[in-house]
């Protein structure tokens, strides 16, 4: 081999190794097994005080269930039902919630992406429900079903996102009554991770669960969760027919539902942290208890959406200290009752992906991780108080989740002795860059963000002086170029499309929720 060829061969080898090191890795991280100690704000006396206050609210004030089926269910269960208001004895509530599983395994379409859940295990889930998008050109507009498909692809390719959620953005180019079908199919088609199911009505929830039965099998659903529903309460102290009908659909099929009071602190709760948590806790307990009235032993998750309200404008705020304090307290209450719990992550109130969005999101994430949440929802894209999902923020948030994941794992001790040996090898005044331990461990020793620029200003200028929004949008386009669809089984795909076609014929194409068909 001549000298030029040898040099090219050596260069090719180095280039190949460098290419392998820098190639994107889209393998999903396992469910986070938290190694950080949880932040315990309350002592046993405080926990007992919140518990007693919540139980007193349930007994003395009661909770409105605006649903005749739920009212009959509660009467049979022994509750004190006065009109639409249900008064729940604390002994009844404790007995009911004691049958909720403390954890389970989520089965994904790709079994390698199934997830242990509950206890010290946590999962990151993208945002949902945005009526607007900030797109690949950073333009704020109404989203389409193609935009939703795009977000499901991005979630699929983001290692720290364990789920594709469901309607990350609302597909405004589809009539309301048919959206739940297309949203569910998009979740199933473009990713093989676990996902969420639409709960916009009881009938819609039944459609989602029928599609899950096609994908996974009805028998499998009896054995293990494959999808997650969410039911929001109307704080203060109201659950409505739409949410309760969807809750029943999920519980009857043994699928978990998030029992989520929708808290705007100071507007629909008392304007004080501890009493707000007491009310929220009562609301969550009333719904958790009802899941067990519907089906004893079915999985359920203590949920909530937390925001505080500006007393100047009435607008919801993100990243405030009180939200963090409430997350710490709610985590303690969920552990006290022995049920897994959900919170919201990386929330931003900013109108663009700016410094405010970053600070609010980082403040929220740190509290969430130290609070020990299990179902960490709204983990990518949320901005403008949830009014839009930003493509740029989505991919950066996904990397933030990877950073949070690494922090929450805790300190690694597996190479402690080996690394101490390097101290003896290197000695005073030298450096570790060429040491074998560094060479073997540099990729895992310290997290290296892809989207944060840590170069010198001169190098940053040479690279085009791009700020993070531009870098993130460029990265999102690259991800979409690299996307490879995890193909559905042809027979399953055909059955899903046949089901959707039939239901679209049966459900009138109107801009209203399907509650009858």
XYZ file of C-alpha atoms in Angstrom:
517
model
C 0.000 0.000 0.000
C 1.509 3.356 -1.000
C 1.840 6.212 1.492
C -1.139 8.199 0.155
C -3.441 5.174 0.269
C -2.267 4.292 3.762
C -2.897 7.845 4.947
C -6.382 7.794 3.400
C -7.105 4.439 5.028
C -6.002 5.714 8.428
C -8.058 8.871 7.930
C -11.049 6.815 6.860
C -10.751 4.774 10.027
C -10.598 7.868 12.196
C -13.477 9.417 10.275
C -15.532 6.275 10.663
C -14.915 6.158 14.408
C -15.707 9.855 14.717
C -18.863 9.321 12.676
C -19.969 6.523 14.987
C -19.344 8.702 18.040
C -21.253 11.686 16.649
C -24.102 9.784 14.964
C -27.466 10.532 16.544
C -28.746 7.877 18.937
C -32.537 7.616 18.927
C -32.788 4.627 21.277
C -35.321 5.380 23.998
C -33.954 5.659 27.511
C -35.466 3.185 29.989
C -38.025 4.477 32.455
C -36.197 6.778 34.830
C -35.284 5.043 38.089
C -34.845 8.020 40.386
C -31.743 8.121 42.553
C -32.304 11.592 43.979
C -33.867 11.869 47.424
C -37.301 13.457 47.290
C -37.892 16.863 48.849
C -40.068 16.323 51.933
C -41.400 19.750 52.901
C -43.966 18.462 55.365
C -43.485 16.456 58.533
C -45.978 13.817 59.675
C -48.083 16.429 61.468
C -48.396 18.565 58.323
C -49.367 15.532 56.213
C -52.011 14.581 58.774
C -53.295 18.158 58.766
C -53.687 18.231 54.957
C -55.281 14.777 54.992
C -57.758 15.751 57.717
C -58.634 19.024 55.971
C -59.227 17.227 52.660
C -61.361 14.538 54.269
C -63.364 17.220 56.089
C -64.021 18.957 52.766
C -65.272 15.655 51.307
C -67.480 14.968 54.317
C -68.827 18.433 55.083
C -68.706 20.414 51.808
C -68.971 17.538 49.352
C -68.127 17.287 45.669
C -70.544 17.889 42.794
C -70.789 15.022 40.300
C -72.782 16.388 37.357
C -73.581 12.975 35.964
C -76.629 10.785 36.748
C -74.716 7.527 36.288
C -72.018 8.589 38.739
C -74.649 9.667 41.272
C -76.310 6.247 41.110
C -72.912 4.572 41.403
C -72.147 6.603 44.534
C -75.510 5.746 46.099
C -74.818 2.035 45.614
C -71.348 2.529 47.123
C -72.869 3.999 50.295
C -72.085 7.703 49.830
C -74.366 10.470 51.076
C -75.825 11.875 47.834
C -77.839 15.108 48.072
C -78.945 16.161 44.606
C -75.715 16.430 42.583
C -73.548 16.889 45.669
C -71.826 13.791 47.005
C -70.592 13.739 50.604
C -67.902 11.110 51.128
C -67.098 9.575 54.486
C -63.348 9.383 55.026
C -63.483 5.689 55.887
C -65.193 4.993 52.538
C -62.579 7.047 50.671
C -59.681 5.292 52.400
C -61.180 1.886 51.705
C -61.695 2.653 48.017
C -58.292 4.169 47.268
C -56.537 1.286 49.058
C -57.303 -0.939 46.051
C -55.467 1.284 43.511
C -52.237 -0.429 42.360
C -49.052 1.354 43.424
C -47.416 0.577 40.070
C -47.576 -1.465 36.872
C -45.889 -1.942 33.491
C -46.982 -0.015 30.410
C -46.927 -2.271 27.356
C -45.740 -0.470 24.208
C -46.267 -1.568 20.594
C -42.563 -2.332 20.599
C -42.168 -4.538 23.703
C -38.594 -3.264 24.108
C -40.135 0.137 24.870
C -42.451 -1.099 27.593
C -42.070 0.795 30.869
C -42.164 -0.014 34.575
C -44.203 2.681 36.300
C -44.803 3.828 39.873
C -42.653 3.938 42.973
C -39.226 5.244 41.965
C -39.962 4.897 38.244
C -40.884 7.982 36.209
C -41.663 8.684 32.553
C -41.509 11.891 30.481
C -44.510 12.693 28.253
C -44.807 15.622 25.763
C -47.335 18.427 26.075
C -50.846 18.150 24.663
C -53.787 20.308 23.723
C -52.176 23.295 22.001
C -54.597 25.155 19.693
C -51.656 26.850 17.946
C -48.210 25.830 16.726
C -44.935 27.689 16.302
C -43.786 25.724 13.297
C -40.489 24.865 11.591
C -40.281 28.486 10.427
C -41.178 29.728 13.941
C -44.504 31.064 12.640
C -47.475 30.958 15.014
C -50.520 29.499 13.243
C -53.284 26.923 13.493
C -51.971 23.353 13.344
C -53.015 20.557 10.990
C -53.026 16.760 11.221
C -49.686 16.812 9.355
C -48.246 18.956 12.158
C -49.462 16.424 14.722
C -47.857 13.622 12.699
C -44.610 15.620 12.754
C -44.658 15.978 16.545
C -45.306 12.265 16.987
C -42.257 11.604 14.807
C -40.132 14.017 16.854
C -41.316 12.394 20.097
C -40.482 8.981 18.656
C -36.912 10.111 17.943
C -36.331 11.811 21.307
C -34.618 9.327 23.660
C -35.824 10.882 26.925
C -39.480 11.101 25.836
C -41.156 7.841 26.816
C -44.500 8.531 25.162
C -45.966 10.377 22.188
C -48.926 11.636 24.285
C -51.939 12.241 21.979
C -53.086 15.611 20.558
C -49.848 17.527 21.088
C -51.494 20.095 18.825
C -55.138 20.236 17.784
C -55.555 19.233 14.100
C -57.736 22.167 13.087
C -58.162 20.877 9.534
C -60.374 18.041 10.801
C -63.928 18.274 12.131
C -64.076 18.006 15.923
C -66.239 14.892 15.993
C -63.670 12.856 14.020
C -60.425 14.221 15.452
C -60.024 11.624 18.183
C -59.783 8.850 15.573
C -57.046 10.539 13.527
C -55.159 11.587 16.667
C -55.143 8.020 18.008
C -54.067 6.572 14.661
C -51.213 9.095 14.439
C -49.985 8.027 17.901
C -50.078 4.385 16.848
C -48.627 4.758 13.346
C -45.689 7.119 13.749
C -44.192 5.704 16.936
C -44.012 2.395 18.759
C -43.809 4.025 22.203
C -46.696 4.145 24.641
C -49.234 6.930 24.160
C -52.283 8.661 25.619
C -55.942 8.231 24.705
C -58.454 10.996 24.025
C -61.064 11.550 26.737
C -63.081 14.324 25.088
C -66.253 12.276 25.651
C -67.236 8.825 26.813
C -67.983 7.713 23.241
C -64.653 9.068 22.006
C -62.859 7.239 24.812
C -64.610 4.009 23.819
C -63.395 4.484 20.225
C -59.825 4.981 21.452
C -60.025 1.831 23.560
C -61.493 -0.158 20.668
C -58.530 0.916 18.533
C -56.177 -0.122 21.346
C -57.872 -3.516 21.392
C -57.164 -3.864 17.658
C -53.507 -2.953 18.222
C -52.831 -4.904 21.418
C -55.742 -7.316 21.886
C -58.621 -6.980 24.337
C -57.219 -9.785 26.484
C -53.877 -8.028 26.787
C -55.614 -4.873 27.982
C -57.218 -6.864 30.791
C -53.742 -7.849 31.953
C -51.702 -4.652 31.614
C -52.049 -0.939 30.766
C -51.341 0.062 27.160
C -52.699 3.638 27.114
C -53.357 6.502 29.554
C -56.421 8.742 29.794
C -56.740 12.119 31.478
C -59.829 13.521 33.180
C -59.775 17.117 34.392
C -61.927 18.296 37.261
C -63.617 21.680 37.313
C -62.124 23.246 40.398
C -63.500 24.021 42.862
C -65.022 20.609 43.660
C -66.883 19.675 40.447
C -66.602 16.663 38.116
C -68.709 16.788 34.951
C -70.431 14.186 32.804
C -67.978 14.443 29.899
C -64.963 13.595 32.028
C -66.747 11.018 34.181
C -68.083 9.112 31.161
C -64.558 8.922 29.732
C -63.203 7.898 33.147
C -65.677 5.008 33.278
C -64.682 3.864 29.788
C -61.017 3.633 30.764
C -61.660 2.020 34.150
C -63.946 -0.637 32.675
C -61.175 -1.647 30.268
C -58.587 -1.693 33.085
C -56.637 1.234 31.654
C -55.225 4.010 33.885
C -56.673 7.479 33.982
C -55.147 10.640 35.443
C -57.555 12.135 37.985
C -56.573 15.768 37.512
C -58.048 18.789 39.290
C -57.361 21.864 37.140
C -55.883 24.316 39.612
C -55.495 28.039 39.001
C -54.180 29.002 42.403
C -55.976 32.034 43.809
C -58.784 31.871 41.232
C -60.393 28.465 41.787
C -58.563 27.654 45.040
C -57.838 29.694 48.160
C -55.057 32.242 47.638
C -52.624 30.357 49.863
C -50.422 27.329 49.200
C -51.416 24.884 51.945
C -55.212 25.380 51.722
C -54.996 25.156 47.913
C -53.285 21.768 48.277
C -55.943 20.640 50.753
C -58.700 21.439 48.232
C -56.801 19.880 45.313
C -56.169 16.762 47.403
C -59.876 16.434 48.187
C -60.760 16.762 44.500
C -58.190 14.177 43.428
C -59.244 11.737 46.148
C -62.904 11.975 45.143
C -62.046 10.974 41.559
C -59.533 8.302 42.574
C -62.170 6.784 44.838
C -64.713 6.839 42.004
C -62.400 4.840 39.718
C -62.595 2.041 42.283
C -66.378 2.289 42.438
C -66.388 1.686 38.682
C -63.908 -1.204 38.828
C -62.154 -2.299 41.969
C -58.406 -2.686 41.487
C -58.166 -0.789 38.186
C -55.072 1.416 37.796
C -55.439 5.136 38.453
C -53.061 8.069 38.858
C -53.277 11.013 41.263
C -53.183 13.925 38.815
C -53.347 17.678 38.725
C -52.601 20.682 36.582
C -50.969 23.429 38.637
C -50.762 27.106 37.878
C -50.917 30.247 39.952
C -52.845 33.294 38.817
C -51.493 36.799 38.479
C -53.435 39.011 40.867
C -52.763 41.891 38.471
C -54.293 40.395 35.323
C -55.861 37.036 36.201
C -53.520 35.307 33.740
C -52.065 31.890 34.640
C -48.361 31.899 35.494
C -45.649 29.246 35.148
C -42.456 28.627 37.082
C -43.509 30.435 40.256
C -42.111 29.399 43.654
C -45.563 28.415 44.902
C -46.018 25.890 42.086
C -42.797 24.206 43.178
C -43.921 24.167 46.815
C -47.265 22.632 45.862
C -45.536 19.951 43.785
C -43.406 18.965 46.786
C -46.513 18.741 48.976
C -48.618 16.819 46.440
C -45.811 14.297 45.988
C -45.842 13.648 49.713
C -49.619 13.226 49.773
C -49.591 10.771 46.850
C -46.907 8.696 48.563
C -48.920 8.854 51.804
C -51.872 7.261 49.980
C -49.639 4.821 48.081
C -50.699 5.841 44.560
C -48.578 7.007 41.597
C -48.906 10.654 40.658
C -48.694 12.996 37.727
C -47.439 16.542 37.406
C -46.633 19.023 34.630
C -43.118 19.798 33.467
C -41.209 22.474 31.517
C -44.124 24.911 31.443
C -43.597 28.340 29.921
C -45.814 31.408 29.802
C -43.627 33.300 27.327
C -44.963 34.137 23.876
C -41.770 33.045 22.114
C -38.954 30.666 22.931
C -37.033 33.281 24.875
C -35.162 33.550 28.174
C -38.415 33.756 30.133
C -39.528 30.414 28.685
C -36.189 28.871 29.634
C -36.177 30.159 33.199
C -39.807 29.154 33.834
C -39.234 25.682 32.408
C -36.012 25.049 34.319
C -37.605 26.196 37.583
C -40.483 23.780 37.048
C -38.353 20.800 36.040
C -36.068 21.004 39.060
C -39.047 20.974 41.410
C -40.740 18.128 39.532
C -37.664 15.910 39.727
C -37.128 16.602 43.414
C -40.835 16.074 44.113
C -40.634 12.493 42.822
C -43.407 12.592 40.211
C -44.135 9.421 38.214
C -46.076 10.647 35.173
C -44.227 13.783 34.074
C -46.550 15.306 31.497
C -46.175 18.436 29.332
C -42.447 17.699 29.121
C -41.855 19.143 25.651
C -43.108 22.142 23.676
C -45.371 23.970 26.153
C -45.316 27.756 25.894
C -47.724 30.709 26.066
C -49.564 28.979 28.950
C -50.208 25.997 26.677
C -51.728 28.023 23.846
C -49.011 26.922 21.437
C -46.520 24.115 21.015
C -43.180 25.354 19.743
C -41.149 23.043 17.509
C -37.944 24.722 18.689
C -38.869 24.425 22.353
C -40.074 20.843 21.816
C -36.662 19.541 20.749
C -34.786 21.593 23.350
C -37.193 20.459 26.067
C -36.615 16.865 24.975
C -32.895 17.411 25.529
C -33.659 19.059 28.876
C -35.524 15.886 29.831
C -32.391 13.897 28.993
C -30.390 16.235 31.225
C -32.967 15.960 34.002
C -32.972 12.196 33.573
C -29.211 12.092 34.093
C -29.386 14.290 37.181
C -32.243 12.302 38.697
C -30.364 9.022 38.235
C -27.988 10.248 40.913
C -24.243 9.761 41.304
C -22.600 6.765 39.611
C -20.122 4.866 41.745
C -19.229 2.039 39.380
C -15.866 3.536 38.281
C -14.890 5.176 41.577
C -11.810 3.058 42.318
C -10.644 3.086 38.702
C -10.899 6.880 38.521
C -9.027 7.307 41.789
C -6.198 5.282 40.283
C -6.010 7.918 37.556
C -5.223 10.526 40.237
C -2.116 8.548 41.137
C -1.162 8.104 37.484
C -1.504 11.779 36.566
C -0.148 13.370 39.732
C 0.180 17.124 40.374
C 0.272 19.715 37.608
C -0.701 17.514 34.648
C -4.066 16.780 33.033
C -6.426 13.848 32.510
C -7.367 14.335 28.867
C -5.159 11.567 27.543
C -5.562 9.144 30.417
C -7.151 5.747 29.562
C -9.913 6.270 32.128
C -10.875 9.575 30.478
C -10.726 8.039 27.021
C -12.974 5.188 28.138
C -15.469 7.346 30.046
C -15.626 10.775 28.393
C -18.920 10.037 26.618
C -20.740 9.104 29.830
C -18.829 11.169 32.404
C -20.536 14.506 31.779
C -23.685 15.258 29.806
C -22.863 16.962 26.503
C -25.872 18.885 25.146
C -26.400 18.903 21.406
C -28.372 22.135 21.264
C -26.558 24.365 23.757
C -23.555 26.222 22.338
C -20.512 26.171 24.621
C -17.913 27.214 22.043
C -15.954 30.468 22.124
C -17.682 33.523 20.732
C -15.257 33.472 17.794
C -16.276 29.904 16.900
C -19.953 30.762 17.417
C -19.560 33.670 14.984
C -17.798 31.473 12.426
C -20.701 29.001 12.721
C -23.211 31.728 11.823
C -24.000 33.362 15.188
C -27.095 31.227 15.560
C -29.185 31.562 18.709
C -30.881 28.536 20.182
C -34.194 28.877 18.320
C -32.462 28.716 14.943
C -30.249 25.822 16.043
C -33.255 23.940 17.392
C -35.290 24.373 14.212
C -32.335 23.239 12.116
C -31.988 20.186 14.376
C -35.726 19.407 14.138
C -35.509 19.418 10.333
C -32.541 17.033 10.524
C -34.459 14.711 12.833
C -37.385 14.614 10.432
C -35.035 13.890 7.524
C -33.587 10.960 9.504
C -36.959 9.636 10.694
C -37.725 5.996 9.909
C -41.288 4.882 10.484
C -41.720 1.868 12.796
C -44.062 -0.039 10.496
C -47.371 -1.303 11.777
C -48.339 -4.874 11.009
C -50.245 -4.704 7.721
C -53.257 -6.595 9.055
C -53.451 -4.396 12.151
C -53.071 -1.243 10.062
C -55.872 -2.345 7.739
C -58.138 -3.154 10.699
C -57.466 0.248 12.270
C -58.234 2.079 9.039
C -61.414 0.034 8.533
C -62.533 0.882 12.065
C -61.893 4.601 11.553
C -63.708 4.624 8.227
C -66.743 2.947 9.795
C -66.821 5.305 12.769
C -66.458 8.352 10.525
C -69.536 7.136 8.624
C -71.449 6.606 11.862
C -70.470 9.857 13.617
C -71.871 13.021 11.999
C -69.087 15.249 10.696
C -69.717 18.254 12.913
C -67.635 20.647 14.962
C -68.916 19.282 18.251
C -67.927 16.485 20.593
C -69.355 13.046 19.895
C -71.478 12.150 22.914
C -74.167 10.026 21.239
C -72.773 7.976 18.345
